[in-house]
Amino acid sequence: MRTLFTTIAVVLLAGCAAQDEQEDASSQDIDQAVRDFIELRELESLDALVSGSNDGWREISDYFILYEGRRDTYLVEFVRRCFELRDNTRITPDERWDKNRIRARFDTIRGCRIAAIYALDETEAAEVENIGEAPGSRN
């Protein structure tokens, strides 16, 4: 009986590990697709963006978010994988040098240091948001 439980536990753990590897591969593909988009569109990195109290963001991957200001949308790239975007158990204060500006290389969002900020127009923002989506998967 003990052997049966051990075998079941090993099979379940192996299945979970394989699923994580598949998710990792697809997130790496999304990260690479976003980097290709930046290069193809020749987006220039900004030093900072103007922030407001009603701003929000949407996660693209562990490395990228779409930051939505009052008037503009920005693609924000993090220095490292930002697990804090999905993990609401860790409360990490944001570091800001200025209360109305978010600066690349100095400030953080959810505790993750910002590597680069790119300004996007509406069509570019929609295109980035749909990276990794199968055609017709959104209704």
C-alpha positions as MATLAB code, in Angstrom:
seq = 'MRTLFTTIAVVLLAGCAAQDEQEDASSQDIDQAVRDFIELRELESLDALVSGSNDGWREISDYFILYEGRRDTYLVEFVRRCFELRDNTRITPDERWDKNRIRARFDTIRGCRIAAIYALDETEAAEVENIGEAPGSRN';
ca = [
       0.000    0.000    0.000;
       2.848    2.344    0.872;
       4.484    1.599   -2.497;
       1.257    2.474   -4.303;
       1.040    5.874   -2.589;
       4.698    6.570   -3.334;
       4.219    5.681   -7.006;
       1.142    7.912   -7.298;
       2.985   10.806   -5.630;
       5.941   10.458   -8.021;
       3.645   10.384  -11.073;
       1.746   13.476   -9.893;
       4.954   15.391   -9.218;
       6.350   14.464  -12.634;
       3.152   15.673  -14.294;
       3.295   18.993  -12.452;
       6.950   19.474  -13.407;
       6.196   18.799  -17.071;
       3.344   21.324  -17.000;
       5.643   24.017  -15.549;
       8.180   23.386  -18.316;
       5.457   23.803  -20.963;
       4.260   27.066  -19.405;
       7.863   28.258  -19.217;
       8.399   27.552  -22.915;
       5.280   29.463  -23.941;
       6.157   32.419  -21.700;
       9.653   32.464  -23.209;
       8.047   32.511  -26.661;
       5.875   35.467  -25.634;
       8.891   37.313  -24.207;
      10.812   36.755  -27.430;
       7.816   37.829  -29.531;
       7.558   41.085  -27.556;
      11.306   41.707  -27.953;
      10.960   41.045  -31.701;
       8.032   43.501  -31.802;
      10.178   46.180  -30.108;
      12.981   45.609  -32.601;
      10.697   45.426  -35.650;
       8.797   48.610  -34.736;
      12.095   50.267  -33.749;
      10.585   51.491  -30.489;
      12.796   53.923  -28.612;
      13.300   53.536  -24.902;
      12.024   56.441  -22.789;
      13.696   57.692  -19.625;
      10.384   58.119  -17.783;
       6.611   58.264  -18.032;
       4.157   60.582  -16.311;
       2.078   58.667  -13.776;
      -1.260   59.427  -12.177;
      -3.466   58.131   -9.404;
      -5.845   56.278  -11.755;
      -3.190   54.488  -13.808;
      -3.307   50.731  -14.260;
      -1.448   47.911  -15.937;
      -2.073   44.578  -17.652;
       0.359   41.686  -17.538;
       1.750   40.468  -20.866;
       4.333   38.084  -19.371;
       6.625   37.890  -16.346;
       8.934   40.415  -18.050;
       6.446   42.820  -19.684;
       3.334   44.817  -18.786;
       1.186   47.366  -20.589;
       1.065   50.442  -18.352;
      -2.045   52.525  -18.997;
      -1.858   56.168  -18.070;
      -4.612   58.730  -18.380;
      -3.834   59.439  -22.022;
      -1.014   57.139  -23.077;
      -0.108   53.461  -23.014;
       3.424   52.225  -22.406;
       5.187   48.896  -22.709;
       7.260   48.361  -19.568;
      10.053   45.777  -19.437;
      11.429   44.522  -16.129;
      15.048   43.675  -15.314;
      14.037   40.214  -14.053;
      10.997   37.964  -14.071;
       8.417   39.749  -11.960;
       6.550   37.022  -10.094;
       5.020   39.717   -7.873;
       2.621   40.602  -10.693;
       0.647   37.431   -9.985;
       1.633   36.778   -6.374;
      -0.581   38.980   -4.218;
       0.753   37.506   -0.969;
       3.948   39.583   -1.155;
       3.404   43.264   -0.599;
       6.438   45.067   -1.944;
       6.488   48.857   -1.831;
       7.255   50.683   -5.042;
      10.390   52.802   -5.172;
       9.870   56.218   -6.732;
      12.262   59.139   -7.123;
       9.358   61.426   -8.039;
       5.682   60.944   -7.197;
       4.483   61.933  -10.697;
       7.044   60.107  -12.829;
       8.106   56.495  -13.210;
      11.707   56.245  -14.342;
      13.361   53.378  -16.181;
      16.360   51.830  -14.400;
      15.527   53.480  -11.042;
      11.874   52.907  -10.084;
       9.874   49.742   -9.444;
       6.366   48.433  -10.027;
       5.251   45.797   -7.502;
       8.868   45.699   -6.338;
      10.286   44.825   -9.771;
      12.917   47.177  -11.199;
      12.051   48.658  -14.596;
      14.588   48.018  -17.367;
      12.921   50.009  -20.160;
       9.785   51.980  -21.022;
       8.388   52.257  -24.565;
       5.541   54.546  -25.694;
       2.848   52.782  -27.754;
      -0.024   54.025  -29.865;
      -3.438   52.305  -29.717;
      -2.765   49.815  -32.519;
       0.645   48.859  -31.130;
      -0.852   48.371  -27.657;
      -3.581   46.113  -29.086;
      -0.997   44.140  -31.050;
       1.225   43.613  -27.992;
      -1.772   42.597  -25.893;
      -2.672   39.912  -28.443;
       0.825   38.415  -28.650;
       0.596   34.768  -27.706;
      -3.138   34.557  -28.390;
      -4.312   32.110  -31.000;
      -6.237   33.799  -33.830;
      -9.915   33.927  -32.912;
      -9.365   32.800  -29.310;
     -10.866   36.008  -27.887;
     -14.569   36.592  -28.368;
];
